[in-house]
PDB file of C-alpha atoms and ligand atoms in Angstrom:
ATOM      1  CA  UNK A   1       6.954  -8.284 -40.988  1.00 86.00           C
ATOM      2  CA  UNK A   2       6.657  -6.423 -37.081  1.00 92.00           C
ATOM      3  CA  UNK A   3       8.090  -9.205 -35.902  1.00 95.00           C
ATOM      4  CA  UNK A   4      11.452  -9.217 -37.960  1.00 95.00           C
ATOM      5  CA  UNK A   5      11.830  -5.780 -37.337  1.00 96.00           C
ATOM      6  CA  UNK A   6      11.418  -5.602 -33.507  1.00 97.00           C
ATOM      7  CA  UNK A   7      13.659  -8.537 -33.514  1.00 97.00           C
ATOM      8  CA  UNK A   8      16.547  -5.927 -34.878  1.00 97.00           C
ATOM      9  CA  UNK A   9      15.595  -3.396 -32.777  1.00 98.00           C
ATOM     10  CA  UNK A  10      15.692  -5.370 -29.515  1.00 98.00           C
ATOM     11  CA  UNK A  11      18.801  -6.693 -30.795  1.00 97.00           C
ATOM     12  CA  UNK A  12      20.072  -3.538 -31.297  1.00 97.00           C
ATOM     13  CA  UNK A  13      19.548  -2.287 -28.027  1.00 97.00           C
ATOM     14  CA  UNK A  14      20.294  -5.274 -26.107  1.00 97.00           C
ATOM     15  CA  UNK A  15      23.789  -4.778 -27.260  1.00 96.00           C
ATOM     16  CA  UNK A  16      23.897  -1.286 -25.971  1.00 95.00           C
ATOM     17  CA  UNK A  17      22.659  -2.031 -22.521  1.00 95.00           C
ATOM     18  CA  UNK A  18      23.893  -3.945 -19.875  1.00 92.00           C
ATOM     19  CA  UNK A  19      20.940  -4.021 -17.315  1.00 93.00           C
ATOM     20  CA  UNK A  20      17.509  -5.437 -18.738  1.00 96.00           C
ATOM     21  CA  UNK A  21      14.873  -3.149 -17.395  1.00 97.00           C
ATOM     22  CA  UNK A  22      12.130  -3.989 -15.274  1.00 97.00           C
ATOM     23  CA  UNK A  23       9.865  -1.192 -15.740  1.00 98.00           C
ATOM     24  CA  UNK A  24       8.847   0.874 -18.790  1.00 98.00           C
ATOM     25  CA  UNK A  25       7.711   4.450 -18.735  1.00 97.00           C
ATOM     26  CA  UNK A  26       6.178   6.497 -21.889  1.00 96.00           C
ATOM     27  CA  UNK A  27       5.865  10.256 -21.253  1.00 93.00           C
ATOM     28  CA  UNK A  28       3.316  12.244 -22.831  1.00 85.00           C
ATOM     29  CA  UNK A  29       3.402  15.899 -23.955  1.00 76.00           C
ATOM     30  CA  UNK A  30       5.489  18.803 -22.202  1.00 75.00           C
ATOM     31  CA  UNK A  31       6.078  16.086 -19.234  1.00 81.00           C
ATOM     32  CA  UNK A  32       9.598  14.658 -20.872  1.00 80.00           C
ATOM     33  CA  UNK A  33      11.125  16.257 -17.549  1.00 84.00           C
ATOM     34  CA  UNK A  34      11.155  12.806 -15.522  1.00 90.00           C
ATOM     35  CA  UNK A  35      14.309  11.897 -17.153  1.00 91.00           C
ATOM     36  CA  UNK A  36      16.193  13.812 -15.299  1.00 90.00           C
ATOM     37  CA  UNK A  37      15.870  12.086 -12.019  1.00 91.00           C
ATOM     38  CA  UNK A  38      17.285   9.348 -13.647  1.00 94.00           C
ATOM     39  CA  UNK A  39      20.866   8.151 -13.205  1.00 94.00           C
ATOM     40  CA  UNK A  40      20.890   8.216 -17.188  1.00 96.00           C
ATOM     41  CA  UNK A  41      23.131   5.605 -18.693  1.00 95.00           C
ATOM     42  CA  UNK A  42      22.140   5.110 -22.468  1.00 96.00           C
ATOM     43  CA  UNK A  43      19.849   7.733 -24.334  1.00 95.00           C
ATOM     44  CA  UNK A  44      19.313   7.321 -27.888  1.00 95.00           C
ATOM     45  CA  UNK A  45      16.955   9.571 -30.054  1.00 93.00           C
ATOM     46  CA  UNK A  46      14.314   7.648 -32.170  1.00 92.00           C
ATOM     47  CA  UNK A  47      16.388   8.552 -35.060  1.00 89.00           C
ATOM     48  CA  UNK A  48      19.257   6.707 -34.243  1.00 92.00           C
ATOM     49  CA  UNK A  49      17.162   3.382 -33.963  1.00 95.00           C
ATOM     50  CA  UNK A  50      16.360   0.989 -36.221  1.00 95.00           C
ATOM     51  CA  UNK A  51      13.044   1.279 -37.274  1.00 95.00           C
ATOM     52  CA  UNK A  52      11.779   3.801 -34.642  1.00 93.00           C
ATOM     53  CA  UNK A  53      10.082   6.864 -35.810  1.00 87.00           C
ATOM     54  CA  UNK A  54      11.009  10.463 -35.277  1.00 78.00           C
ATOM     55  CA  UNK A  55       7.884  12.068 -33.920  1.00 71.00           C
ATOM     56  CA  UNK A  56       6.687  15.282 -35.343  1.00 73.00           C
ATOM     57  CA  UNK A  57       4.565  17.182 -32.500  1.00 63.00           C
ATOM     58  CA  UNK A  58       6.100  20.105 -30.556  1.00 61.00           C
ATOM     59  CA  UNK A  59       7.099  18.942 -27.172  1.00 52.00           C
ATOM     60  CA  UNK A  60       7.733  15.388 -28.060  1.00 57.00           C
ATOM     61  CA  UNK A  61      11.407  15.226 -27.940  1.00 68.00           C
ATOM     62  CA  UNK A  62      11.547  11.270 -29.236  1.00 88.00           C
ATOM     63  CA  UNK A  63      14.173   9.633 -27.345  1.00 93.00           C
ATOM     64  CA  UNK A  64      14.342   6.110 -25.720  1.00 95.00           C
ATOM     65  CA  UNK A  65      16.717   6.694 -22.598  1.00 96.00           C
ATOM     66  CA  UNK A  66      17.612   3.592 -20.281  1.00 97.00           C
ATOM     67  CA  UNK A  67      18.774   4.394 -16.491  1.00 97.00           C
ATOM     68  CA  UNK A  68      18.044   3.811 -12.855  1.00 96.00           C
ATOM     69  CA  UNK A  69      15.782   5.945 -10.207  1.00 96.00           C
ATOM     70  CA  UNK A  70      17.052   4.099  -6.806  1.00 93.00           C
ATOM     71  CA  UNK A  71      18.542   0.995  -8.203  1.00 94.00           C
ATOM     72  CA  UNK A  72      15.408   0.299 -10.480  1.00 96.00           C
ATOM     73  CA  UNK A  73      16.290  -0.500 -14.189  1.00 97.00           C
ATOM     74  CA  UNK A  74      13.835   1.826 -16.468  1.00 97.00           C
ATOM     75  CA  UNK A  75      13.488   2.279 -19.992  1.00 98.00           C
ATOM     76  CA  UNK A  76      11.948   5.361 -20.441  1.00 97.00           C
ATOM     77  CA  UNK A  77      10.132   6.645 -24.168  1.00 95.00           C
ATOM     78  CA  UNK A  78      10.202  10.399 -24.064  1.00 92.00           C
ATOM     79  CA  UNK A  79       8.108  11.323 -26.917  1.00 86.00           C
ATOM     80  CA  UNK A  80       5.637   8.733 -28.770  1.00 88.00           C
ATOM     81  CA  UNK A  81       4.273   8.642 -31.856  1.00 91.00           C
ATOM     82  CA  UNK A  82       0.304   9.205 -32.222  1.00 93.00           C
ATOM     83  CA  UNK A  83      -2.271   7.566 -34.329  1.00 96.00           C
ATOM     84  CA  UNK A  84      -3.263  11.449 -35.755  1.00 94.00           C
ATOM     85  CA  UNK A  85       0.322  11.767 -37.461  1.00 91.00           C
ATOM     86  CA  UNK A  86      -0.855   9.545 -40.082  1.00 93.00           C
ATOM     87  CA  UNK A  87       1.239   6.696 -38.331  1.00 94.00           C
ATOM     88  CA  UNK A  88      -0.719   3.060 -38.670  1.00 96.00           C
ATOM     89  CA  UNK A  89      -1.522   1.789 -35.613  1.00 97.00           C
ATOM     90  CA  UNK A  90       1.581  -0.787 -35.529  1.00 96.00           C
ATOM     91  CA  UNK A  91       3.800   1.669 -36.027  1.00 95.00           C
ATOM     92  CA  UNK A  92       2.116   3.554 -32.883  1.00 96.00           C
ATOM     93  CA  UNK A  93       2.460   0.491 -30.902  1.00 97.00           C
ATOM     94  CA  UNK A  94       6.098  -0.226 -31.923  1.00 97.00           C
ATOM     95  CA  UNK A  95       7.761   1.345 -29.329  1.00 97.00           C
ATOM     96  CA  UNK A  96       5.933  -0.059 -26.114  1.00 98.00           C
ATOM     97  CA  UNK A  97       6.355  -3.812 -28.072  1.00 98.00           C
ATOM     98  CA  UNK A  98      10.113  -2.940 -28.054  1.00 98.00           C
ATOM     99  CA  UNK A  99      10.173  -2.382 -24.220  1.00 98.00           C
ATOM    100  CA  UNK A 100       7.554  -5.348 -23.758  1.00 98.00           C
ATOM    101  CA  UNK A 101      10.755  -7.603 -25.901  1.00 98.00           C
ATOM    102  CA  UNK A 102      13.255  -6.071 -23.822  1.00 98.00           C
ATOM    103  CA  UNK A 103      11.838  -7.856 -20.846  1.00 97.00           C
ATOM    104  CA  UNK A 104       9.650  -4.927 -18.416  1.00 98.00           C
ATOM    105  CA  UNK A 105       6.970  -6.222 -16.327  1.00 98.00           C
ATOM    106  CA  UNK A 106       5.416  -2.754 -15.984  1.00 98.00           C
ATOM    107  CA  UNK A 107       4.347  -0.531 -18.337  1.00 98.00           C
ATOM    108  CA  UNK A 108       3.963   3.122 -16.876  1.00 98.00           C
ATOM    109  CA  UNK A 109       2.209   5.543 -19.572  1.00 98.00           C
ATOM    110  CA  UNK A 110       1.365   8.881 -19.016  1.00 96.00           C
ATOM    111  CA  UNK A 111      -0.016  11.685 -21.327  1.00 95.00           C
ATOM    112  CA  UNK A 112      -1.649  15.261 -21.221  1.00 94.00           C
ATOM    113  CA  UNK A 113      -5.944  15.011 -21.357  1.00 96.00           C
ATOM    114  CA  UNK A 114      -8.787  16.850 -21.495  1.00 96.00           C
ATOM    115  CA  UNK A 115     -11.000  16.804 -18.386  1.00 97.00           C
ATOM    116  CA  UNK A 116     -14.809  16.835 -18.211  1.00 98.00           C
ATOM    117  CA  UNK A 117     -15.172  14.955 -14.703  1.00 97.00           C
ATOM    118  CA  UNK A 118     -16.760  17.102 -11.826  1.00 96.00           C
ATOM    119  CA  UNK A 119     -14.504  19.193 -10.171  1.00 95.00           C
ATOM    120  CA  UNK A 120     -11.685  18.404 -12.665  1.00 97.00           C
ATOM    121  CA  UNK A 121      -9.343  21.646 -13.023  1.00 95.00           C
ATOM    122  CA  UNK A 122      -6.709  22.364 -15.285  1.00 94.00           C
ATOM    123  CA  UNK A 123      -3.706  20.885 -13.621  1.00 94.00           C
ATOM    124  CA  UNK A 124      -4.999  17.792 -11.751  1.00 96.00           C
ATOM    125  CA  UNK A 125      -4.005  14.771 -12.292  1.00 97.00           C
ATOM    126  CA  UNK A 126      -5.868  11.570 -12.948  1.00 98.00           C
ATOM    127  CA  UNK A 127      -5.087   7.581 -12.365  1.00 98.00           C
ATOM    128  CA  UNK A 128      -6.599   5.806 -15.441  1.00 98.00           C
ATOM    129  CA  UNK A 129      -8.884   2.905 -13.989  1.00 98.00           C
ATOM    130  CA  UNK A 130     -10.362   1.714 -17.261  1.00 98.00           C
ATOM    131  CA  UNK A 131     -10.548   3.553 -20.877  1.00 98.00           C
ATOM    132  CA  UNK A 132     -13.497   3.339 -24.009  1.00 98.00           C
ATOM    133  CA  UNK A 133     -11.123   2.988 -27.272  1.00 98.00           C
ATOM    134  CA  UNK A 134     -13.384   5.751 -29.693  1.00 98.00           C
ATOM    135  CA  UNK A 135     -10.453   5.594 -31.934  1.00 98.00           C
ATOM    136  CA  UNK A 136     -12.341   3.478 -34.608  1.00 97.00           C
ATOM    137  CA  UNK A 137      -9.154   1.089 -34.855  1.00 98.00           C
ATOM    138  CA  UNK A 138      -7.401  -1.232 -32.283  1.00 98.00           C
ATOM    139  CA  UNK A 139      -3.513  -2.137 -32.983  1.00 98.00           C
ATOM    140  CA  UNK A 140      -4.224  -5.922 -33.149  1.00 98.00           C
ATOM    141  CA  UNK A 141      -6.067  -6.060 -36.077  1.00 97.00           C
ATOM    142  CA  UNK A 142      -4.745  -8.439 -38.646  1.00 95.00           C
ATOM    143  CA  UNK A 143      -3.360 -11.727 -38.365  1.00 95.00           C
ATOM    144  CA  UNK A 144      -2.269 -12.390 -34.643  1.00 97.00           C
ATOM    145  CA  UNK A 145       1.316 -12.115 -33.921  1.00 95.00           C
ATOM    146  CA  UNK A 146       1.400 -15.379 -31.582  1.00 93.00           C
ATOM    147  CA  UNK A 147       4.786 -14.306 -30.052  1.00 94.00           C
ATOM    148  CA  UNK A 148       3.117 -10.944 -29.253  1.00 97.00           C
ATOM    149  CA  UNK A 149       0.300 -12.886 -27.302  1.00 97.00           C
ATOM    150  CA  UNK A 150      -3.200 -14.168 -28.055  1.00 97.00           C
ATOM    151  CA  UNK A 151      -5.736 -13.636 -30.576  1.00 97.00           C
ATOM    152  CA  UNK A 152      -8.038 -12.437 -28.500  1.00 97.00           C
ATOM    153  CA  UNK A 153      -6.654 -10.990 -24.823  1.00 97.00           C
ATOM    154  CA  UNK A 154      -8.824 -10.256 -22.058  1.00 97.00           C
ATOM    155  CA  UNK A 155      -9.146  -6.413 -20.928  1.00 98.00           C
ATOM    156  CA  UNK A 156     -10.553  -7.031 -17.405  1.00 98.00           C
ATOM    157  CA  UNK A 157      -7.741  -5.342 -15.761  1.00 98.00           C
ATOM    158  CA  UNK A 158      -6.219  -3.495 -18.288  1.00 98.00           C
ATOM    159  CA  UNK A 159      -5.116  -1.252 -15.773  1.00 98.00           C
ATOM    160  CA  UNK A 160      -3.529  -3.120 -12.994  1.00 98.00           C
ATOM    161  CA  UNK A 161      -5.819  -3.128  -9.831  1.00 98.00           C
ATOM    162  CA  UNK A 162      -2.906  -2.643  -7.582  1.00 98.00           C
ATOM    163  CA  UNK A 163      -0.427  -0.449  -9.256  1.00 98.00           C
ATOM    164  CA  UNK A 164      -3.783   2.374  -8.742  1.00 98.00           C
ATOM    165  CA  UNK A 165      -3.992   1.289  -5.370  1.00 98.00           C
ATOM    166  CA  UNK A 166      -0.345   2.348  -4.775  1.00 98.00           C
ATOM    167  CA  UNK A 167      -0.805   5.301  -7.192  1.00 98.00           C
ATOM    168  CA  UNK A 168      -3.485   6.161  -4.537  1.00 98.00           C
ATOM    169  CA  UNK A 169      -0.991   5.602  -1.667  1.00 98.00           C
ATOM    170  CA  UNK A 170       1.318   7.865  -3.114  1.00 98.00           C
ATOM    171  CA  UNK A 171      -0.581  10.933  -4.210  1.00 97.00           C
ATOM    172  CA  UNK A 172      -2.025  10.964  -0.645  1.00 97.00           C
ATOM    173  CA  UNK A 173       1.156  10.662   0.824  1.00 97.00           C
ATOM    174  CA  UNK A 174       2.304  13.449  -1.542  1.00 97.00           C
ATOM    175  CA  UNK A 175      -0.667  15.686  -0.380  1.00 96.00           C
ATOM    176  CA  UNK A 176      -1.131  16.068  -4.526  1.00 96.00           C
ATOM    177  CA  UNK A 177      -4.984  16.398  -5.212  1.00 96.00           C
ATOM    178  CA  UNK A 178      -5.869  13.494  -7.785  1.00 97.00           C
ATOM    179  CA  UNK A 179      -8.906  11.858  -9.960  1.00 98.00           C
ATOM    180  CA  UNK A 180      -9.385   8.385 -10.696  1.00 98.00           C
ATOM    181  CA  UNK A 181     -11.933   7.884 -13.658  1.00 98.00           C
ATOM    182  CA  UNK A 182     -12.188   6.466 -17.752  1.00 98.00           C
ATOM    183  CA  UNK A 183     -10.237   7.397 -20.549  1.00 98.00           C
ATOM    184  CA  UNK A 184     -12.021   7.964 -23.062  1.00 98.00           C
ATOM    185  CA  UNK A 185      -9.186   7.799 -26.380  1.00 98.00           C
ATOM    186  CA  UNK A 186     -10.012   9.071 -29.400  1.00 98.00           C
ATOM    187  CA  UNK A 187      -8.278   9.999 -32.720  1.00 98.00           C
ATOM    188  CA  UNK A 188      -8.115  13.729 -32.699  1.00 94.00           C
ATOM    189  CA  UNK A 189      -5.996  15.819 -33.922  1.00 96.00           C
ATOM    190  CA  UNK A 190      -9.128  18.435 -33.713  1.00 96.00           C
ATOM    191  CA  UNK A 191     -10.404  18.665 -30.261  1.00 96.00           C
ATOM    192  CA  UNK A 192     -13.614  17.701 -29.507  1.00 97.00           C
ATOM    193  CA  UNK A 193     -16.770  19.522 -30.131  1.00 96.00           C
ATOM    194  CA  UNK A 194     -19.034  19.905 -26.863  1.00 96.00           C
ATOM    195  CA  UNK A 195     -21.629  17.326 -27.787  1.00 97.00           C
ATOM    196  CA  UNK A 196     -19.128  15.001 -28.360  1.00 98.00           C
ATOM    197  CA  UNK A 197     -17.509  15.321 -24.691  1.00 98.00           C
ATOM    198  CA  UNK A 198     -21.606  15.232 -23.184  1.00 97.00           C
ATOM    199  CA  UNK A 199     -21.724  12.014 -24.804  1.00 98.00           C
ATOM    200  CA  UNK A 200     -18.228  10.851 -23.271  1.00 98.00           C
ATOM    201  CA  UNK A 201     -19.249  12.001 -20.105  1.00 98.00           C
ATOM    202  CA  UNK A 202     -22.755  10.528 -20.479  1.00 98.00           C
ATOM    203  CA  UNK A 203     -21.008   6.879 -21.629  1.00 98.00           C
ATOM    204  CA  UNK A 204     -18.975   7.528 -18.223  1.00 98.00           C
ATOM    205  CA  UNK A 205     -15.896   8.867 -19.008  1.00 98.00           C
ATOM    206  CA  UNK A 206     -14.040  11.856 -16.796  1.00 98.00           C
ATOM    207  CA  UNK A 207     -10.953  12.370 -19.574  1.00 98.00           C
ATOM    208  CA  UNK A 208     -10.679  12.475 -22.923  1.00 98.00           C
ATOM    209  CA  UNK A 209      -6.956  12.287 -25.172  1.00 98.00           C
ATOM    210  CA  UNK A 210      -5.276  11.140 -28.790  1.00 97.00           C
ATOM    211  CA  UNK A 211      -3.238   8.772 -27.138  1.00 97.00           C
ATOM    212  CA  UNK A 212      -2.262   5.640 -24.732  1.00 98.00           C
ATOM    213  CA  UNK A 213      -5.538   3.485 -25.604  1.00 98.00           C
ATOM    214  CA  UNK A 214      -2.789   1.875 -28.546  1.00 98.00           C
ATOM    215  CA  UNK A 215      -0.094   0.845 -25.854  1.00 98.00           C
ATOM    216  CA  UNK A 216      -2.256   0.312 -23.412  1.00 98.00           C
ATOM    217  CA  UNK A 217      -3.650  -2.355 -25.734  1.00 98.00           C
ATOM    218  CA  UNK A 218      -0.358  -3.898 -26.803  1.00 98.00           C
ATOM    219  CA  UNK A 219       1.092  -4.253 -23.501  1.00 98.00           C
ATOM    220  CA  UNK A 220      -2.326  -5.921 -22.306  1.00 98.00           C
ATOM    221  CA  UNK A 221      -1.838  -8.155 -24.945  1.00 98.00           C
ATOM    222  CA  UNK A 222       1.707  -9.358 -24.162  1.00 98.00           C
ATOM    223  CA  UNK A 223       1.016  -9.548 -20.429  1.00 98.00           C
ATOM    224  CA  UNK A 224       2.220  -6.553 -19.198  1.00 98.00           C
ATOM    225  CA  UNK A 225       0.727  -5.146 -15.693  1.00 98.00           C
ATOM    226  CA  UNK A 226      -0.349  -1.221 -16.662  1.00 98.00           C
ATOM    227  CA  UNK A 227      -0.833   1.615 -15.106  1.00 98.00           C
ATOM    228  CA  UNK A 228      -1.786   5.339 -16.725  1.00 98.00           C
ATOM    229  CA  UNK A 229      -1.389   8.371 -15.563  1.00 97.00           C
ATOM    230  CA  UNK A 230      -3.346  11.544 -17.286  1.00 97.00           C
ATOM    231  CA  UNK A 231      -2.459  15.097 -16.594  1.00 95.00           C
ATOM    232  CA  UNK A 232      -5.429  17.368 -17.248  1.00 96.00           C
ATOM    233  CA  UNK A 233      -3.830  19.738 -19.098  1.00 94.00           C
ATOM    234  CA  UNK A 234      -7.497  21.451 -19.449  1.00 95.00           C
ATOM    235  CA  UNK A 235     -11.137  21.242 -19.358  1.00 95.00           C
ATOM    236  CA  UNK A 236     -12.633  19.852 -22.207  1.00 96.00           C
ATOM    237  CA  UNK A 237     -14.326  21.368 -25.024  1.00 94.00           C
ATOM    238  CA  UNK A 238     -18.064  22.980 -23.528  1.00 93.00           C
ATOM    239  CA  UNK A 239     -17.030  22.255 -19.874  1.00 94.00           C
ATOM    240  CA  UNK A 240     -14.805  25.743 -20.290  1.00 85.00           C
ATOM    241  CA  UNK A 241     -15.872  28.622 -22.517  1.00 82.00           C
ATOM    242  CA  UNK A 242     -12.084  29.216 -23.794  1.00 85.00           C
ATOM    243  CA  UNK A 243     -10.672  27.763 -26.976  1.00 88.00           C
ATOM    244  CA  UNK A 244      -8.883  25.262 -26.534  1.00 88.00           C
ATOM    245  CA  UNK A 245      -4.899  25.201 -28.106  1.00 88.00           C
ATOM    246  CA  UNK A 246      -1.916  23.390 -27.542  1.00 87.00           C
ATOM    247  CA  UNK A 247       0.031  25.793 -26.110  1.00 87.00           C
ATOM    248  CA  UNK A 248      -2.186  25.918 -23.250  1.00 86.00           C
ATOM    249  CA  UNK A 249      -2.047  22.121 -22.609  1.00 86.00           C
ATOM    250  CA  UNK A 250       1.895  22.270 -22.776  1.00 87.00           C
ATOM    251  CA  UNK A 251       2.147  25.581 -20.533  1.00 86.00           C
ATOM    252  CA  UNK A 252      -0.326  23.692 -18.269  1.00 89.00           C
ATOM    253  CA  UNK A 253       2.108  20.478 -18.559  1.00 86.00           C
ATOM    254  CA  UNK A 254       4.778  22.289 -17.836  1.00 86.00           C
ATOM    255  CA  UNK A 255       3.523  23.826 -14.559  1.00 88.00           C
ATOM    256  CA  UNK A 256       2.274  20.832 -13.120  1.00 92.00           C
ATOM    257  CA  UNK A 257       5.861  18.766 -14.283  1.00 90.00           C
ATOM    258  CA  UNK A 258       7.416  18.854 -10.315  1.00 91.00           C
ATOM    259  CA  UNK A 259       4.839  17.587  -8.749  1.00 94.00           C
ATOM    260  CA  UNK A 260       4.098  15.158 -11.893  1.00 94.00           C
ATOM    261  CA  UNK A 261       7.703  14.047 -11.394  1.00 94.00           C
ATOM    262  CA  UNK A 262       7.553  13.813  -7.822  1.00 95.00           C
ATOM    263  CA  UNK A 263       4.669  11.300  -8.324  1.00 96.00           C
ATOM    264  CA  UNK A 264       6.862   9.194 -10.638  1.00 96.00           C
ATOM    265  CA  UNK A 265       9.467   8.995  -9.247  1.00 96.00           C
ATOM    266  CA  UNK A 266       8.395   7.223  -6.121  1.00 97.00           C
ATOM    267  CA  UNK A 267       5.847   5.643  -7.837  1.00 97.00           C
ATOM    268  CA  UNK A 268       8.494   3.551 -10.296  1.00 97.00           C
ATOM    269  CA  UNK A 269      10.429   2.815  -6.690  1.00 96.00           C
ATOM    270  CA  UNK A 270       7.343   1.836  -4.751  1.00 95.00           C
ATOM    271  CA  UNK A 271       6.058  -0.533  -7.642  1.00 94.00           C
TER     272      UNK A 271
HETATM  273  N1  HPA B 301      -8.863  16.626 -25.976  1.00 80.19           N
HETATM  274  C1  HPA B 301      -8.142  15.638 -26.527  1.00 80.19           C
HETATM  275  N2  HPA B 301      -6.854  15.428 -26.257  1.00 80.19           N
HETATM  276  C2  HPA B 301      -6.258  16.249 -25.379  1.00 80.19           C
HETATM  277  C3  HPA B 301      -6.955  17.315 -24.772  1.00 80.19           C
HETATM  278  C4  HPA B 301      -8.329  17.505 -25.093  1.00 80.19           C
HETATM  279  O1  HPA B 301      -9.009  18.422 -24.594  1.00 80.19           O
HETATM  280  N3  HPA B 301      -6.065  17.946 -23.958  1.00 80.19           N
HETATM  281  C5  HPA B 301      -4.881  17.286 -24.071  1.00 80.19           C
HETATM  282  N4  HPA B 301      -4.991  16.263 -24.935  1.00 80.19           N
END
């Protein structure tokens, strides 16, 4: 039963912290930098856990690390598990549940995309303001978990309204160039053929990735205020000639991770 088990594992780390954090932050691919701006104070990797999952992509290092930025009590996931490692979708979901138990208000996720918007360039960045879930599967199938929240939760304002506002107010302030568009999530692990990112750009979408549609789901459904950061790591299958690999969206990752981290740093102060 999830619920048994994320019982042990908040219990677990309840009695290893002494602060309960207000804000939870999940870093995607190649950015796991952001931790050290933190004032680190307990980091644990996934394997040391109950019930947490090593991950198994390269530049996922998989450990939950609790600390302050500026007095502010985070719980920060670097690494996550993704639906295309053969993981079920509760298992995907675990981790952000655990930080939702542990008693954050605010659940900052972040990953690497692919960008088909106009004018996107590898590099940019992009506030999430809504996402399509492609991925064929939701995490809240089967029987409801009541404590968890309701059957059936309302995805209005899955991404918090204000949080992008002051996302906005930030990049601005930061002179960093930004998008705000759709998500579009989808399973991967290929990448996408070029029809397929036509059609997401035709159903309205300006990003594409394999990942945050789960959590963002969970934490909507326990209540959580969200907001989702993408990096575009590169342009989308068709919109560029080039093959796409994964070493180019963690080189790309990589370069953009000071200015990524100068974002989120304020932004988990200002928030
Ligand atoms: N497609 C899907 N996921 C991604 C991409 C992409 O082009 N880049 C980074 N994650």
């Amino acid at each position: 039963m999830v619920i048994e088990k994320l019982t042990e594992t908040v219990g677990f780390l309840k009695s290893r912290i002494k602060n309960k954090p207000r804000i939870g932050v999940i870093l995607g691919s190649g950015l796991g930098h952001f931790v050290q701006h933190m004032q680190i104070e307990v980091a644990l990797p996934f394997g040391d856990i109950p019930n947490f999952i090593p991950p198994t992509v390269e530049g996922h290092s998989g450990n939950l690390i609790f600390g302050k930025i500026e007095g502010i009590d985070l719980v920060v996931l670097q690494g996550r598990l993704h639906y295309y490692e053969g993981h079920s979708m509760e298992t995907v979901v675990f981790p952000a549940r655990v930080m939702a138990l542990l008693g954050i208000e605010i659940l900052v996720v972040t990953n690497s995309a692919g960008g088909y918007g106009d004018g996107m360039k590898a590099g940019d960045f992009m506030i999430i303001e809504d996402h399509i879930n492609l991925m064929g599967n939701n995490p809240l199938m089967g029987p409801n978990i009541k404590e968890l929240g309701p059957r059936f939760p309302d995805m209005t304002q899955a991404y918090d309204p204000e949080l992008i506002e002051t996302a906005e107010r930030i990049f601005r302030s930061q002179k960093t160039f930004f998008h705000k568009g759709i998500y579009v999530g989808v399973t991967g692990p290929t990448y996408e053929t070029p029809s397929e990112i036509k059609m997401f750009k035709a159903i309205g979408g300006k990003a594409v990735g394999m990942s945050t549609v789960p959590e963002v789901i969970a934490a909507n459904h326990f209540g959580l205020r969200v907001a989702a950061i993408s990096c575009i790591t590169n342009l989308a299958a068709g919109v560029s000639e080039k093959k796409l690999t994964h070493d180019e969206v963690t080189e790309t990752a990589k370069k953009v991770e000071q200015k990524f981290c100068a974002f989120l740093t304020e932004f988990v102060t200002k928030i």
